[in-house]
Short mmCIF file of C-alpha atoms and ligand atoms in Angstrom, two decimals:
data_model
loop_
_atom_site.label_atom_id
_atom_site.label_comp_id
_atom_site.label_asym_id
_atom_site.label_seq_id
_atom_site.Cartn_x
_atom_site.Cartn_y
_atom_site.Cartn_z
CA UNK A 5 0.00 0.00 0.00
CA UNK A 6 1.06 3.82 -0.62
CA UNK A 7 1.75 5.18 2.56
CA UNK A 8 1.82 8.88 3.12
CA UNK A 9 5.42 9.97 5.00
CA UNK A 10 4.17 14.33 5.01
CA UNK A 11 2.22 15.89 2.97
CA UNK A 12 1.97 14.94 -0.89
CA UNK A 13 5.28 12.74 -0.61
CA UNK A 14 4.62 9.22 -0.62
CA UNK A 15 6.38 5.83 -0.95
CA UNK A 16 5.35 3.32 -2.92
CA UNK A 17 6.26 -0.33 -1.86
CA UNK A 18 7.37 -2.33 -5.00
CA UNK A 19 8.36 -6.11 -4.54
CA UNK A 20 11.19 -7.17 -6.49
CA UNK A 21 10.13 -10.63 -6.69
CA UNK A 22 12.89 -13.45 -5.83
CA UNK A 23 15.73 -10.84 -5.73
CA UNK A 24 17.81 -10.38 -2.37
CA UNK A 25 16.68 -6.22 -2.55
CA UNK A 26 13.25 -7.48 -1.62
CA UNK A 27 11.70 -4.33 -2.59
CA UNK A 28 12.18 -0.92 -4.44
CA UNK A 29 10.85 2.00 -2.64
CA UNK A 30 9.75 4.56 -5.36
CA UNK A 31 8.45 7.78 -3.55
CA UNK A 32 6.39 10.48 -5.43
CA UNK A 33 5.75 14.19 -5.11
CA UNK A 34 2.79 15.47 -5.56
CA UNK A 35 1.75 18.12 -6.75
CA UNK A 36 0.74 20.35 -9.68
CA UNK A 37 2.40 18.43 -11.40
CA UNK A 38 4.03 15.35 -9.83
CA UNK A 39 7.27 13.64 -9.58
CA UNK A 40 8.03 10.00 -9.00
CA UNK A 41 11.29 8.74 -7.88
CA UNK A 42 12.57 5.15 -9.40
CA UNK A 43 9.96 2.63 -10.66
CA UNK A 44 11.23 -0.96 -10.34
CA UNK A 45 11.90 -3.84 -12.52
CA UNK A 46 9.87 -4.24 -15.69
CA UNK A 47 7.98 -7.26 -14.68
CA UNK A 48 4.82 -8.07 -14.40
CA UNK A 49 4.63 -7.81 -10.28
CA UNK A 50 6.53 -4.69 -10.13
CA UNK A 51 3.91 -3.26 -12.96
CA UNK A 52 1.00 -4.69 -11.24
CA UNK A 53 2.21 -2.93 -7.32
CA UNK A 54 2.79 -0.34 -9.34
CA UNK A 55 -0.23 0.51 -11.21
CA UNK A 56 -2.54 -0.11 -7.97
CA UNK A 57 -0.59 2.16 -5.79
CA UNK A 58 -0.29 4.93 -8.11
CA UNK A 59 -4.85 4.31 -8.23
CA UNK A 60 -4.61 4.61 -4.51
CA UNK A 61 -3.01 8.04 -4.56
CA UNK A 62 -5.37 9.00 -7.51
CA UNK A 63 -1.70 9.91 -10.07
CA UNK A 64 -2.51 11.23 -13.26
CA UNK A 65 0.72 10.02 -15.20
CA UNK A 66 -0.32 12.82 -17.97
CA UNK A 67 0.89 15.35 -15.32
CA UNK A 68 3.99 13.31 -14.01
CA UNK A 69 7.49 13.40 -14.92
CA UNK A 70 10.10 10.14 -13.46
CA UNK A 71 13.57 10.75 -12.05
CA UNK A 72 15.52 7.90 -12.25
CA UNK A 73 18.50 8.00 -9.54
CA UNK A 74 20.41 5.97 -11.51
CA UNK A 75 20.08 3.15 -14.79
CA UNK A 76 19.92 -0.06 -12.95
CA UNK A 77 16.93 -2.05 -14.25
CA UNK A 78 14.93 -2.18 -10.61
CA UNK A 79 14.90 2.18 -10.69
CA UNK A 80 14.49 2.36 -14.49
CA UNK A 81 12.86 -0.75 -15.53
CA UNK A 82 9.28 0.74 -15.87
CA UNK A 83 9.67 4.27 -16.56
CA UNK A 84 9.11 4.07 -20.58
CA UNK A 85 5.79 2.48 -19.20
CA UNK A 86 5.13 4.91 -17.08
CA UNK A 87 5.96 7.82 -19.49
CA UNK A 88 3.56 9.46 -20.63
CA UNK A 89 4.33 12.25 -24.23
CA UNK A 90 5.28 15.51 -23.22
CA UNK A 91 6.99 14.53 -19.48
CA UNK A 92 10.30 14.31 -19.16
CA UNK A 93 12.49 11.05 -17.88
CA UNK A 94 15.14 12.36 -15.74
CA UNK A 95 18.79 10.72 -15.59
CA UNK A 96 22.44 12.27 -15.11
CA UNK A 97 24.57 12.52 -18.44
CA UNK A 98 26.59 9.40 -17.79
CA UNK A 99 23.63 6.68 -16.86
CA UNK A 100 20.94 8.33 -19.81
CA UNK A 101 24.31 8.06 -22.39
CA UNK A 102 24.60 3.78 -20.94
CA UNK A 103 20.82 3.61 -21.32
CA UNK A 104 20.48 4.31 -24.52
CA UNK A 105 23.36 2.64 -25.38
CA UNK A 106 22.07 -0.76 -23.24
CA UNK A 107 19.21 -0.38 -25.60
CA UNK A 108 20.56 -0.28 -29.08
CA UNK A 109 21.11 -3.32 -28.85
CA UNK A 110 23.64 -6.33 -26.98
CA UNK A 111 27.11 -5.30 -28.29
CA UNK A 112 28.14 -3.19 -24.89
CA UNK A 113 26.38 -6.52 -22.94
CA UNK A 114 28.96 -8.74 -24.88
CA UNK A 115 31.65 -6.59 -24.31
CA UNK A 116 30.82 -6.41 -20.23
CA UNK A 117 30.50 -10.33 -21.06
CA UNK A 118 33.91 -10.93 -22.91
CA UNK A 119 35.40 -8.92 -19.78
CA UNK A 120 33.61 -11.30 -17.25
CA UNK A 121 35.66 -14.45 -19.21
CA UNK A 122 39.09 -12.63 -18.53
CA UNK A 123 38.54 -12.41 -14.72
CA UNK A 124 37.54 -16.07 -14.32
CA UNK A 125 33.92 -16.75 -15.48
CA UNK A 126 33.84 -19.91 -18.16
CA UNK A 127 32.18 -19.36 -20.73
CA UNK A 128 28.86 -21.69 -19.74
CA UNK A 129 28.32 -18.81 -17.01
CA UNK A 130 28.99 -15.90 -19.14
CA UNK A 131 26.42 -17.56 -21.63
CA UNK A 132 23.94 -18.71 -19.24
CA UNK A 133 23.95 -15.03 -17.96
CA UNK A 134 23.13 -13.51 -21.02
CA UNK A 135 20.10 -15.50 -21.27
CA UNK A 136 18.79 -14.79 -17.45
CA UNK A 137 20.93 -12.14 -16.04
CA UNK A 138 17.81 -9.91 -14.81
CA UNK A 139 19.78 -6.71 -14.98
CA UNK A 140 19.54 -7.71 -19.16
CA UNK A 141 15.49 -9.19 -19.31
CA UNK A 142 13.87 -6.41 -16.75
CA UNK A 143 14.92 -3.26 -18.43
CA UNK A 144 13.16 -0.73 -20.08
CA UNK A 145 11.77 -0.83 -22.96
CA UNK A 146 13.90 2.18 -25.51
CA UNK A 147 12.35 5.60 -24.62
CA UNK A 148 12.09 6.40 -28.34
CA UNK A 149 13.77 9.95 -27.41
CA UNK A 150 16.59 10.87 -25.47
CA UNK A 151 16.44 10.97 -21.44
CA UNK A 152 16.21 14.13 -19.83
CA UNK A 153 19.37 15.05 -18.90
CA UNK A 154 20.51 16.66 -15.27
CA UNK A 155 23.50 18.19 -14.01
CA UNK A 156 25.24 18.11 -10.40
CA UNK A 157 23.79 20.56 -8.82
CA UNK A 158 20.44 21.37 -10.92
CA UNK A 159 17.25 22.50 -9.22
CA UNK A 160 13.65 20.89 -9.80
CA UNK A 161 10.72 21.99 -8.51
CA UNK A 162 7.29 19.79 -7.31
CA UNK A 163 4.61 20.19 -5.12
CA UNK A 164 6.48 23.42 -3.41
CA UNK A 165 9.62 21.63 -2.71
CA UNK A 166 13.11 22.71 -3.83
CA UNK A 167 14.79 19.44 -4.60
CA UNK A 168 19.06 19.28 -5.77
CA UNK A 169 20.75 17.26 -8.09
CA UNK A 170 23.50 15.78 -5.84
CA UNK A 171 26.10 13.82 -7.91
CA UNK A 172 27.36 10.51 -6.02
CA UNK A 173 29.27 8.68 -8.21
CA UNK A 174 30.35 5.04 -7.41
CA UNK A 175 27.00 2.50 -7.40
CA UNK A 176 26.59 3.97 -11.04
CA UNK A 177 29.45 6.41 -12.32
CA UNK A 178 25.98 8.71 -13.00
CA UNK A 179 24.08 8.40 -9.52
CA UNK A 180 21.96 11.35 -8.40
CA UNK A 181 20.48 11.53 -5.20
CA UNK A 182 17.95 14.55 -4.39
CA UNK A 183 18.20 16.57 -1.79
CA UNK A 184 15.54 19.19 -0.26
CA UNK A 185 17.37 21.88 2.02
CA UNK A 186 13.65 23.14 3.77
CA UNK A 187 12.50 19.82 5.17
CA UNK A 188 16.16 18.58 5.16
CA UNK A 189 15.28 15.48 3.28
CA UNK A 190 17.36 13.03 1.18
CA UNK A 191 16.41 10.90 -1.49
CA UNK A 192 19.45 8.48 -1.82
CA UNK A 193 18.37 6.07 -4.18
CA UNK A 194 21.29 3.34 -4.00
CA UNK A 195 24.17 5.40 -2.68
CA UNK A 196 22.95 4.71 1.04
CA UNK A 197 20.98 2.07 2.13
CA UNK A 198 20.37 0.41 5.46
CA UNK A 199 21.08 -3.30 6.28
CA UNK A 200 21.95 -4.43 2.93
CA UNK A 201 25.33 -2.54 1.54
CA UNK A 202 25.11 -0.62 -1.39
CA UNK A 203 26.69 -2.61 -3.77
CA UNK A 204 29.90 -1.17 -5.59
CA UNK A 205 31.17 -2.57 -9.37
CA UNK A 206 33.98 -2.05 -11.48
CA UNK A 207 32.35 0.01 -14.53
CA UNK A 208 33.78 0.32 -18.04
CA UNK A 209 35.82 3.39 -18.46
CA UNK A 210 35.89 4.23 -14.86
CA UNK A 211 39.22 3.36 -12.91
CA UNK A 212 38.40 3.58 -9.45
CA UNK A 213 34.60 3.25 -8.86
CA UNK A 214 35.22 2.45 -5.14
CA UNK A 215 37.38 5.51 -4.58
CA UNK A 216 34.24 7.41 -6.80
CA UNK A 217 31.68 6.36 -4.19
CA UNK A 218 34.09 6.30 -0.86
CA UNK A 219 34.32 10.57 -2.00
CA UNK A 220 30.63 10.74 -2.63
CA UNK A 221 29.87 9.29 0.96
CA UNK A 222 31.64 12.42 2.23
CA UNK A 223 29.59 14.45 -0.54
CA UNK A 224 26.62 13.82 1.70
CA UNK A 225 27.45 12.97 5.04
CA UNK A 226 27.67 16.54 6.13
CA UNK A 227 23.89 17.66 5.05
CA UNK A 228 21.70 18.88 7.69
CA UNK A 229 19.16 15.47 6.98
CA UNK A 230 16.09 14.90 9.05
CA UNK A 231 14.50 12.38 6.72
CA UNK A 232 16.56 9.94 4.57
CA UNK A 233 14.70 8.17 1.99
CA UNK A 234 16.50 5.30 0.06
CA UNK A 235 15.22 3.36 -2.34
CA UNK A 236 15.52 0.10 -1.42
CA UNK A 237 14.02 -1.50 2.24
CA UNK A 238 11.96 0.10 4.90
CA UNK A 239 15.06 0.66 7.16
CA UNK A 240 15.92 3.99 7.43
CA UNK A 241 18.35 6.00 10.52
CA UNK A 242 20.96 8.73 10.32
CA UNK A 243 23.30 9.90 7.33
CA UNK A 244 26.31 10.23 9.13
CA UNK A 245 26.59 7.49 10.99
CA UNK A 246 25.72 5.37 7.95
CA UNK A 247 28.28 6.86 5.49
CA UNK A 248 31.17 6.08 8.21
CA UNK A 249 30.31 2.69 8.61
CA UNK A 250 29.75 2.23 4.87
CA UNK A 251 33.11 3.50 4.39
CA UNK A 252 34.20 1.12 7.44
CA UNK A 253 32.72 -1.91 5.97
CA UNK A 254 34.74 -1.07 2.42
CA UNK A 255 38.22 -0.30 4.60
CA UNK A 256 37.49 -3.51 5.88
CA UNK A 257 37.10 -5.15 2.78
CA UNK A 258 39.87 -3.22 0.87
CA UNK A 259 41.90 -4.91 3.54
CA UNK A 260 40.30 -8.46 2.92
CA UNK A 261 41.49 -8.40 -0.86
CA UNK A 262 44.84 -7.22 -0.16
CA UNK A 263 45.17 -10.28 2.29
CA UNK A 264 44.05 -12.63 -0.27
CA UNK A 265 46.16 -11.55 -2.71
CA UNK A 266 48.89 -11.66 -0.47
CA UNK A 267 48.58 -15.06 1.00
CA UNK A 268 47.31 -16.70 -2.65
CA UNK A 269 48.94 -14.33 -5.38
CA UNK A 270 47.87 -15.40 -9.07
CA UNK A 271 44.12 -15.58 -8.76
CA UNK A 272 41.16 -13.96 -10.83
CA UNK A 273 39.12 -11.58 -9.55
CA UNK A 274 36.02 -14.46 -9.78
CA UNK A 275 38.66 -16.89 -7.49
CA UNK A 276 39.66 -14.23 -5.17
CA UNK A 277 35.16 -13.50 -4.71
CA UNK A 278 35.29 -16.75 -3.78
CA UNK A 279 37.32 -16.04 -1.00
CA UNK A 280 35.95 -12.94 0.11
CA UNK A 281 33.26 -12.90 2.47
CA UNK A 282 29.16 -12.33 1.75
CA UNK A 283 26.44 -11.83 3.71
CA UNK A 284 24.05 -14.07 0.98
CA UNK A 285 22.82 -17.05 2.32
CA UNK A 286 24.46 -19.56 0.33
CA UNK A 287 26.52 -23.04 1.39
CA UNK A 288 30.20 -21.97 -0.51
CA UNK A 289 31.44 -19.84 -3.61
CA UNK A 290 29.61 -22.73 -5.71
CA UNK A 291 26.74 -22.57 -4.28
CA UNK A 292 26.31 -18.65 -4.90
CA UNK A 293 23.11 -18.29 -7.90
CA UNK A 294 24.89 -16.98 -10.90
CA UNK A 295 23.35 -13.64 -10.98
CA UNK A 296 24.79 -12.57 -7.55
CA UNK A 297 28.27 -14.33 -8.66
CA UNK A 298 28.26 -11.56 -11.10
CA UNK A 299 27.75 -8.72 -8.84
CA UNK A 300 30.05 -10.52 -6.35
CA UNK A 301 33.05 -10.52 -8.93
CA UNK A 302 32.28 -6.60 -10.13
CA UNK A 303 32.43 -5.50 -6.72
CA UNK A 304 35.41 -7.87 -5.65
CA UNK A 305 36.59 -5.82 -9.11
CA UNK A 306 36.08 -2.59 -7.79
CA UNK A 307 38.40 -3.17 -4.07
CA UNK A 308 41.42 -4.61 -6.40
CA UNK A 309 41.11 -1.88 -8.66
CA UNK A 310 40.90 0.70 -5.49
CA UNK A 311 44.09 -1.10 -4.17
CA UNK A 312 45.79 -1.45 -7.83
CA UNK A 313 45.48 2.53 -8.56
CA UNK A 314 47.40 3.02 -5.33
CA UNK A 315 49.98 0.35 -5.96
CA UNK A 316 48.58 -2.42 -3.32
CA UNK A 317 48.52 -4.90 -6.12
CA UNK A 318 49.30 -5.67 -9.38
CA UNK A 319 47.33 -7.72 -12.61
CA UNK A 320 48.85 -9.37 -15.15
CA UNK A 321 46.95 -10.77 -18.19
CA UNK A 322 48.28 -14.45 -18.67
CA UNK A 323 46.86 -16.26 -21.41
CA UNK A 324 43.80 -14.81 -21.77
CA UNK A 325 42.93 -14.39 -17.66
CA UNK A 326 44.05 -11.97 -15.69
CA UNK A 327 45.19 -12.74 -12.51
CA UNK A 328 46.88 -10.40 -9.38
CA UNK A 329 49.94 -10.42 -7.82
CA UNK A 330 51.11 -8.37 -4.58
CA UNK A 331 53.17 -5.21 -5.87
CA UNK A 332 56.42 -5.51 -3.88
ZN1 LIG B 28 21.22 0.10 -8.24
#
């Protein structure tokens, strides 16, 4: 059910059916003309939740534009079906540019894919994920236009509240969050979340997305923030606090790579996930569904590229894999 957090904001409670997130929270503005934040997966439950909470609030979409915090399929995946001609789509530069380019067609997925091979996947895995990898099957259908385009630091306006386009690079290298100085609220979308950690990948073209999102926890932590709204689980608390031990839990992990490295040099990235620690519920490394294998590897990607920049480690491409060595 839509359930009314102050006047004419609401969040919207979208199950992401079978997928360790649980749920998206999408919150929308209302006002003269409205403003809904994320959507969730392009599925037929997400569609359905949805479509009956937006009738509970009485939304006309013809007076509604979407922000999108950022281009992963469970924020993005039903905004062309939400769109309505004439309202705008927001995204930041960098996610609307991989959008579009997601959606001409599979040649940057085969690319990520062929990438995935050199850091340990076979090629079974790589092909069975480009047949069920839901970040591929849930998304969007194309626009038919370009997105509409915001800047660090932009202004929009809905329902009488000043809201600001607040860069965070790192989850996505194009991740906005909103923030509204008057009631001191921030919409954080994946760049904080409570009891599940945000997770953090290695992104084409970006060198250090872990540094990237480590500097855009101390963008934020500083805002005066009475209400912080992320997008993903009911849990909510306070911004500081939450940046510092997000930035704890990566130290900590930063430090867990390094160790493996050191006490096992040679490995892939996808052998040294196996030896990192998770939180998902799963028996060993093998055991781990394929999908979250994938995120596992980016983000065990992202620490040894944080520790490679500054000359903790080293990779070497040996035929065809490329494996990491301490730097001594
Ligand atoms: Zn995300």
């Amino acid at each position: 059910m839509a359930k009314e957090l102050a006047p004419g904001l609401w969040r919207l409670d979208i199950p992401l059916v079978g997928n360790p997130l649980k749920n998206l929270n999408s919150y929308l503005i209302a006002g003269e003309r409205n403003l809904l934040i994320d959507t969730g997966f392009n599925q037929p439950a997400c569609r359905a939740a949805m479509d009956r909470q937006l009738g509970e609030i009485g939304v006309d979409l013809t007076r509604t534009d979407i922000f999108l915090t950022h281009l992963h399929s469970d924020h993005a995946g039903l905004s062309t079906y939400l769109h309505r001609p004439g309202r705008a789509v927001f995204l930041s530069e960098w996610d609307a540019n991989r959008r579009e380019e997601y959606s001409r067609g599979d040649v940057l997925w085969r690319r990520t894919y062929a990438g995935y091979v050199e850091n340990g996947f076979t090629r079974e895995e790589v092909d069975w994920l480009g047949g069920g990898n839901p970040a591929q099957t849930d998304v969007p259908e194309p626009l038919g236009r370009p997105y509409d385009r915001l800047e660090n630091g932009q202004i929009l306006e809905y329902g009488g509240r000043k809201l600001r386009c607040i860069l965070t690079p790192g989850h996505t290298p194009g991740h906005l969050c909103l923030y509204e100085a008057e009631h001191e609220t921030l919409f954080s979308g994946d760049h904080i979340l409570f009891h599940i950690t945000p997770n953090i990948c290695r992104w084409e073209g970006v060198p250090d997305s872990l540094g990237d999102y480590l500097e855009s926890l101390d963008a934020v932590k500083d805002l005066p923030v009475k209400t912080l709204l992320p997008a993903h689980r009911e849990e909510t608390g306070d911004l500081r606090l939450r940046a510092e031990e997000l930035k704890a839990h990566h130290a900590q992990r930063i430090e867990g790579a390094r160790g493996i490295v050191e006490k096992k040099p040679g490995l892939t990235a996808y052998e040294i996930a196996g030896e990192m620690r998770w939180s998902i519920r799963a028996r060993s490394w093998a055991d781990f569904p394929l999908t979250q294998k994938f995120f596992a590897v980016g983000e065990a990607l992202a620490h040894l590229d944080w520790l490679e920049v500054r000359g903790g480690v080293k990779s070497r491409a040996e035929n065809g894999k490329i494996r990491y060595y301490p730097n001594e």
